């Protein structure tokens, strides 16, 4: 009976945290201050780093294909850490942009017998055996960001992220609406299947011409120089699409030094991109809500451990794409500054 009571208390605590404001609002006739008390309690718990549940302190590890200094993954981690506090989770993080090293990091967490794993499948062939090893060991796995097509086959519970083909197609449609005729799609990581899918999606729906440009994403001066050289030699390029927020600024600088009139657009959002949209240095951004990817991955693993819950019904849980333009920049500025968008 003790375990049942503990589970009920945990579920009630989660419901109170997630739904406290709306439930109190619905019962405003009985208590005008109920919603405020619930919100104050939630904020106090978060400020003090206290969990909203009393389930065991499970350990969940995330291993991504991020390279050093990629701010996108800072936002993913912010979401994961927030959920970890709420769910009484010990959260671990590691990364490598080399597929073999990423797989080795996953193997190390399997050896540590973590209670759940979150992985990216940017290079699925390198990750397949490690994900299978985790599943065989009874460790639940959720994939995020990349690898939606391989996630289910590899044995993951679900995938959280955007469909990269659909995201690319959305960019192609947006470029058409803006009257663009020739686009440069800048790929900053060799072998990343998600990047290839994005540019392929752009080509599928864009009525104009699309050229791929491969650059070394770990060397920003090289990224800028490569884009600049392309813009100088081909004046017909009227749109540059970067596949990550940190590379949008490099494209803006390359445009300026090349004397090009091309519009700079990008995948992903951060504070600098939001400022660029507001100042019209950037045309639009494609947001896949990385904070939500991290938050939901941790939260869903907690739900699986606690209540055997799974979302998606065998299909990816989509967090994007969402086209962000100048008109959206102001309202998102606060969120990008705090690292949640």
Short mmCIF file of C-alpha atoms in Angstrom, two decimals:
data_model
loop_
_atom_site.label_atom_id
_atom_site.label_comp_id
_atom_site.label_asym_id
_atom_site.label_seq_id
_atom_site.Cartn_x
_atom_site.Cartn_y
_atom_site.Cartn_z
CA UNK A 1 0.00 0.00 0.00
CA UNK A 2 2.87 2.39 0.67
CA UNK A 3 3.93 2.29 -2.97
CA UNK A 4 0.40 3.04 -4.15
CA UNK A 5 0.14 6.05 -1.86
CA UNK A 6 3.54 7.33 -3.05
CA UNK A 7 2.46 7.00 -6.69
CA UNK A 8 -0.79 8.84 -6.05
CA UNK A 9 1.07 11.65 -4.28
CA UNK A 10 3.48 11.92 -7.22
CA UNK A 11 0.67 12.07 -9.76
CA UNK A 12 -1.22 14.64 -7.71
CA UNK A 13 1.94 16.75 -7.42
CA UNK A 14 2.46 16.73 -11.18
CA UNK A 15 -1.17 17.60 -11.86
CA UNK A 16 -0.99 20.41 -9.32
CA UNK A 17 2.15 21.79 -10.96
CA UNK A 18 0.99 21.52 -14.57
CA UNK A 19 -2.69 22.31 -14.14
CA UNK A 20 -2.77 24.34 -10.94
CA UNK A 21 -3.36 27.68 -12.60
CA UNK A 22 -6.14 26.53 -14.94
CA UNK A 23 -7.93 24.45 -12.29
CA UNK A 24 -7.82 27.30 -9.83
CA UNK A 25 -9.11 29.67 -12.48
CA UNK A 26 -12.04 27.36 -13.18
CA UNK A 27 -12.91 27.39 -9.50
CA UNK A 28 -12.49 31.11 -9.05
CA UNK A 29 -15.99 31.38 -7.58
CA UNK A 30 -14.80 29.31 -4.62
CA UNK A 31 -11.33 30.84 -4.19
CA UNK A 32 -10.07 33.93 -5.92
CA UNK A 33 -6.51 33.26 -4.75
CA UNK A 34 -6.21 29.51 -5.55
CA UNK A 35 -4.48 30.05 -8.90
CA UNK A 36 -2.00 32.50 -7.44
CA UNK A 37 -1.12 30.14 -4.60
CA UNK A 38 -0.50 27.28 -7.03
CA UNK A 39 1.65 29.44 -9.27
CA UNK A 40 3.59 30.83 -6.30
CA UNK A 41 4.22 27.29 -5.05
CA UNK A 42 5.44 26.20 -8.49
CA UNK A 43 7.78 29.17 -8.79
CA UNK A 44 9.11 28.63 -5.27
CA UNK A 45 9.86 24.97 -5.98
CA UNK A 46 11.66 25.87 -9.22
CA UNK A 47 13.66 28.65 -7.56
CA UNK A 48 14.77 26.34 -4.79
CA UNK A 49 15.55 23.48 -7.19
CA UNK A 50 12.92 21.26 -5.58
CA UNK A 51 11.16 18.49 -7.48
CA UNK A 52 7.42 18.53 -8.02
CA UNK A 53 7.24 14.75 -7.48
CA UNK A 54 8.48 12.25 -4.93
CA UNK A 55 9.43 9.44 -7.32
CA UNK A 56 12.93 7.88 -7.08
CA UNK A 57 15.86 9.97 -8.34
CA UNK A 58 16.31 8.25 -11.68
CA UNK A 59 19.30 9.07 -13.89
CA UNK A 60 18.72 10.09 -17.50
CA UNK A 61 21.57 10.74 -19.92
CA UNK A 62 21.48 12.69 -23.18
CA UNK A 63 24.09 12.18 -25.91
CA UNK A 64 23.96 14.43 -28.97
CA UNK A 65 25.91 14.99 -32.18
CA UNK A 66 26.66 18.59 -31.23
CA UNK A 67 30.00 20.12 -31.98
CA UNK A 68 31.71 22.46 -29.53
CA UNK A 69 30.12 25.89 -29.14
CA UNK A 70 26.81 25.16 -30.86
CA UNK A 71 24.32 27.32 -28.95
CA UNK A 72 21.37 25.34 -30.28
CA UNK A 73 22.21 22.53 -27.88
CA UNK A 74 22.44 24.94 -24.96
CA UNK A 75 18.73 25.58 -25.50
CA UNK A 76 18.00 21.83 -25.69
CA UNK A 77 19.86 21.34 -22.42
CA UNK A 78 17.98 24.21 -20.77
CA UNK A 79 14.71 22.42 -21.48
CA UNK A 80 16.05 19.07 -20.32
CA UNK A 81 17.43 20.52 -17.09
CA UNK A 82 14.17 22.29 -16.31
CA UNK A 83 12.21 19.07 -16.70
CA UNK A 84 14.85 17.19 -14.69
CA UNK A 85 14.36 19.52 -11.71
CA UNK A 86 10.59 19.09 -11.85
CA UNK A 87 10.79 15.31 -12.22
CA UNK A 88 13.50 14.67 -9.60
CA UNK A 89 15.88 13.45 -12.32
CA UNK A 90 19.67 13.31 -12.25
CA UNK A 91 20.46 14.64 -15.74
CA UNK A 92 23.73 13.88 -17.55
CA UNK A 93 24.89 15.28 -20.88
CA UNK A 94 27.65 14.46 -23.36
CA UNK A 95 28.24 15.18 -27.02
CA UNK A 96 30.45 14.56 -30.03
CA UNK A 97 30.05 15.49 -33.68
CA UNK A 98 31.86 12.27 -34.61
CA UNK A 99 29.42 9.39 -34.96
CA UNK A 100 31.74 6.73 -33.55
CA UNK A 101 32.59 8.83 -30.51
CA UNK A 102 28.92 9.60 -29.92
CA UNK A 103 28.20 5.86 -29.94
CA UNK A 104 31.01 5.28 -27.45
CA UNK A 105 29.51 7.87 -25.12
CA UNK A 106 26.17 6.06 -25.30
CA UNK A 107 27.92 2.77 -24.51
CA UNK A 108 29.56 4.35 -21.45
CA UNK A 109 26.15 5.38 -20.09
CA UNK A 110 24.77 1.92 -20.75
CA UNK A 111 27.64 0.51 -18.68
CA UNK A 112 26.67 2.94 -15.90
CA UNK A 113 23.14 1.48 -16.01
CA UNK A 114 21.32 4.77 -16.43
CA UNK A 115 17.54 4.70 -16.17
CA UNK A 116 16.90 6.33 -19.54
CA UNK A 117 18.72 7.57 -22.64
CA UNK A 118 18.09 10.46 -25.02
CA UNK A 119 20.07 10.32 -28.26
CA UNK A 120 20.27 12.02 -31.64
CA UNK A 121 20.61 10.06 -34.86
CA UNK A 122 22.31 12.53 -37.18
CA UNK A 123 24.58 9.66 -38.22
CA UNK A 124 22.26 6.69 -37.76
CA UNK A 125 24.57 3.96 -39.06
CA UNK A 126 27.13 4.81 -36.38
CA UNK A 127 24.47 4.82 -33.64
CA UNK A 128 22.40 1.75 -34.55
CA UNK A 129 24.35 -0.86 -32.55
CA UNK A 130 24.57 1.31 -29.42
CA UNK A 131 20.84 2.09 -29.40
CA UNK A 132 20.11 -1.64 -29.86
CA UNK A 133 22.45 -2.41 -26.96
CA UNK A 134 20.58 0.02 -24.71
CA UNK A 135 17.19 -1.41 -25.65
CA UNK A 136 18.45 -4.96 -25.04
CA UNK A 137 19.70 -3.86 -21.61
CA UNK A 138 16.19 -2.64 -20.75
CA UNK A 139 17.07 1.05 -20.90
CA UNK A 140 14.26 3.10 -22.50
CA UNK A 141 15.49 5.32 -25.34
CA UNK A 142 13.98 8.45 -26.85
CA UNK A 143 15.48 10.04 -29.95
CA UNK A 144 15.41 13.79 -30.48
CA UNK A 145 16.16 16.30 -33.22
CA UNK A 146 17.45 13.97 -35.92
CA UNK A 147 16.68 10.42 -36.98
CA UNK A 148 12.89 10.39 -37.06
CA UNK A 149 12.89 7.87 -39.90
CA UNK A 150 15.18 5.42 -38.05
CA UNK A 151 13.93 5.95 -34.49
CA UNK A 152 11.18 3.33 -34.40
CA UNK A 153 13.21 0.73 -36.30
CA UNK A 154 16.08 1.15 -33.83
CA UNK A 155 13.73 0.40 -30.91
CA UNK A 156 13.27 3.89 -29.44
CA UNK A 157 10.03 4.67 -27.61
CA UNK A 158 9.38 7.75 -29.73
CA UNK A 159 11.07 10.60 -31.58
CA UNK A 160 10.74 14.27 -30.64
CA UNK A 161 11.65 16.95 -33.16
CA UNK A 162 10.72 18.25 -36.56
CA UNK A 163 10.48 16.28 -39.78
CA UNK A 164 13.45 17.63 -41.71
CA UNK A 165 11.91 17.00 -45.11
CA UNK A 166 8.76 18.90 -44.12
CA UNK A 167 10.87 21.71 -42.65
CA UNK A 168 12.83 22.03 -45.87
CA UNK A 169 9.64 22.05 -47.91
CA UNK A 170 8.31 24.87 -45.72
CA UNK A 171 11.43 26.89 -46.53
CA UNK A 172 10.95 26.27 -50.25
CA UNK A 173 7.37 27.51 -50.04
CA UNK A 174 8.45 30.61 -48.10
CA UNK A 175 11.14 31.43 -50.65
CA UNK A 176 8.54 31.18 -53.41
CA UNK A 177 6.24 33.57 -51.55
CA UNK A 178 9.13 36.03 -51.28
CA UNK A 179 9.79 35.85 -55.01
CA UNK A 180 13.26 34.36 -54.74
CA UNK A 181 14.81 32.68 -57.77
CA UNK A 182 18.12 31.13 -56.72
CA UNK A 183 19.02 29.86 -53.26
CA UNK A 184 22.25 28.70 -51.66
CA UNK A 185 21.75 25.99 -49.02
CA UNK A 186 24.72 25.94 -46.63
CA UNK A 187 25.43 22.56 -45.01
CA UNK A 188 27.82 22.84 -42.06
CA UNK A 189 28.25 19.19 -41.04
CA UNK A 190 29.35 16.45 -43.43
CA UNK A 191 27.35 13.22 -43.17
CA UNK A 192 24.42 14.70 -41.24
CA UNK A 193 21.35 13.10 -42.83
CA UNK A 194 19.05 15.74 -41.37
CA UNK A 195 20.94 18.50 -43.14
CA UNK A 196 20.72 16.68 -46.45
CA UNK A 197 16.98 16.24 -45.92
CA UNK A 198 16.49 19.94 -45.23
CA UNK A 199 18.16 21.02 -48.46
CA UNK A 200 16.37 18.27 -50.39
CA UNK A 201 13.07 19.55 -49.00
CA UNK A 202 13.90 23.08 -50.15
CA UNK A 203 14.59 21.78 -53.65
CA UNK A 204 11.32 19.85 -53.70
CA UNK A 205 9.03 22.85 -53.23
CA UNK A 206 11.12 25.81 -54.38
CA UNK A 207 10.29 26.86 -57.94
CA UNK A 208 13.76 28.37 -58.37
CA UNK A 209 17.25 26.84 -58.40
CA UNK A 210 18.95 25.49 -55.26
CA UNK A 211 22.69 24.92 -54.89
CA UNK A 212 24.26 23.12 -51.93
CA UNK A 213 27.41 24.55 -50.33
CA UNK A 214 29.36 22.36 -47.91
CA UNK A 215 31.39 24.18 -45.26
CA UNK A 216 33.34 23.29 -42.13
CA UNK A 217 30.96 24.27 -39.33
CA UNK A 218 33.73 24.08 -36.73
CA UNK A 219 35.59 26.91 -38.45
CA UNK A 220 33.42 30.01 -38.62
CA UNK A 221 35.90 32.15 -40.59
CA UNK A 222 35.93 29.38 -43.20
CA UNK A 223 32.12 29.37 -43.25
CA UNK A 224 32.04 33.11 -43.89
CA UNK A 225 34.77 32.97 -46.53
CA UNK A 226 33.08 30.12 -48.40
CA UNK A 227 29.72 31.90 -48.54
CA UNK A 228 31.39 35.17 -49.51
CA UNK A 229 33.27 33.52 -52.39
CA UNK A 230 30.07 31.93 -53.68
CA UNK A 231 28.16 35.22 -53.56
CA UNK A 232 30.97 37.02 -55.34
CA UNK A 233 31.18 34.51 -58.18
CA UNK A 234 27.42 34.07 -58.65
CA UNK A 235 25.50 37.34 -58.46
CA UNK A 236 22.24 35.60 -59.37
CA UNK A 237 21.97 34.08 -55.86
CA UNK A 238 19.20 36.02 -54.11
CA UNK A 239 18.76 33.83 -51.01
CA UNK A 240 21.15 32.12 -48.62
CA UNK A 241 19.72 29.47 -46.28
CA UNK A 242 21.88 28.42 -43.33
CA UNK A 243 20.99 25.27 -41.38
CA UNK A 244 21.76 26.57 -37.90
CA UNK A 245 21.40 29.85 -36.03
CA UNK A 246 25.14 30.40 -35.36
CA UNK A 247 25.82 30.36 -39.10
CA UNK A 248 23.27 33.03 -39.98
CA UNK A 249 25.54 35.79 -38.69
CA UNK A 250 28.44 34.47 -40.76
CA UNK A 251 26.18 34.62 -43.81
CA UNK A 252 25.19 38.21 -42.99
CA UNK A 253 28.85 39.19 -42.78
CA UNK A 254 29.63 37.35 -46.03
CA UNK A 255 26.79 39.15 -47.78
CA UNK A 256 28.12 42.51 -46.64
CA UNK A 257 31.72 41.90 -47.73
CA UNK A 258 30.61 40.38 -51.03
CA UNK A 259 28.34 43.33 -51.78
CA UNK A 260 25.46 40.94 -52.40
CA UNK A 261 21.76 41.72 -52.25
CA UNK A 262 20.79 38.18 -51.25
CA UNK A 263 18.32 37.62 -48.43
CA UNK A 264 19.73 35.63 -45.50
CA UNK A 265 17.39 33.05 -43.97
CA UNK A 266 18.12 30.34 -41.43
CA UNK A 267 16.97 27.27 -39.62
CA UNK A 268 16.73 27.59 -35.84
CA UNK A 269 16.33 30.52 -33.50
CA UNK A 270 18.40 32.24 -30.84
CA UNK A 271 18.74 35.75 -29.42
CA UNK A 272 21.01 36.91 -32.22
CA UNK A 273 18.65 35.56 -34.89
CA UNK A 274 15.68 37.26 -33.22
CA UNK A 275 17.61 40.55 -33.27
CA UNK A 276 18.52 39.97 -36.92
CA UNK A 277 14.88 39.43 -37.83
CA UNK A 278 13.88 42.61 -36.02
CA UNK A 279 16.57 44.65 -37.80
CA UNK A 280 15.69 43.00 -41.14
CA UNK A 281 19.19 41.62 -41.57
CA UNK A 282 17.47 38.25 -41.78
CA UNK A 283 14.35 37.42 -43.75
CA UNK A 284 12.93 34.52 -41.76
CA UNK A 285 13.91 31.67 -39.45
CA UNK A 286 12.58 28.13 -39.08
CA UNK A 287 12.10 27.30 -35.41
CA UNK A 288 11.97 23.68 -34.25
CA UNK A 289 11.72 24.64 -30.56
CA UNK A 290 14.85 22.96 -29.15
CA UNK A 291 13.85 23.79 -25.56
CA UNK A 292 10.75 21.66 -26.08
CA UNK A 293 12.81 18.80 -27.48
CA UNK A 294 14.93 18.62 -24.34
CA UNK A 295 12.06 19.21 -21.93
CA UNK A 296 9.69 16.68 -23.47
CA UNK A 297 12.36 14.00 -23.83
CA UNK A 298 13.15 14.05 -20.11
CA UNK A 299 9.51 14.39 -19.13
CA UNK A 300 8.42 11.49 -21.36
CA UNK A 301 11.11 9.21 -19.96
CA UNK A 302 9.92 10.11 -16.46
CA UNK A 303 6.35 9.31 -17.49
CA UNK A 304 7.48 6.01 -18.99
CA UNK A 305 9.38 5.00 -15.86
CA UNK A 306 6.53 6.12 -13.60
CA UNK A 307 3.44 5.16 -15.58
CA UNK A 308 4.55 3.32 -18.77
CA UNK A 309 3.24 6.24 -20.85
CA UNK A 310 4.33 6.69 -24.47
CA UNK A 311 3.38 9.52 -26.83
CA UNK A 312 3.27 9.54 -30.61
CA UNK A 313 1.43 6.32 -31.37
CA UNK A 314 4.44 5.09 -33.34
CA UNK A 315 4.94 8.42 -35.11
CA UNK A 316 7.26 11.34 -34.29
CA UNK A 317 6.11 14.02 -31.87
CA UNK A 318 6.67 17.15 -33.95
CA UNK A 319 8.01 20.37 -32.43
CA UNK A 320 8.31 22.22 -35.76
CA UNK A 321 8.66 23.71 -38.25
CA UNK A 322 7.41 27.18 -37.39
CA UNK A 323 8.29 30.07 -39.72
CA UNK A 324 9.41 33.11 -37.69
CA UNK A 325 9.55 36.55 -39.31
CA UNK A 326 10.12 40.17 -38.32
CA UNK A 327 6.60 40.45 -36.88
CA UNK A 328 7.30 37.60 -34.43
CA UNK A 329 10.75 38.75 -33.31
CA UNK A 330 9.69 41.27 -30.64
CA UNK A 331 7.46 38.90 -28.69
CA UNK A 332 10.11 36.15 -28.77
CA UNK A 333 13.03 38.39 -27.74
CA UNK A 334 12.48 37.83 -24.02
CA UNK A 335 12.40 34.07 -24.48
CA UNK A 336 15.51 33.95 -26.66
CA UNK A 337 17.42 36.11 -24.16
CA UNK A 338 16.67 33.67 -21.34
CA UNK A 339 17.69 30.70 -23.52
CA UNK A 340 14.36 28.96 -23.93
CA UNK A 341 13.68 29.78 -27.62
#
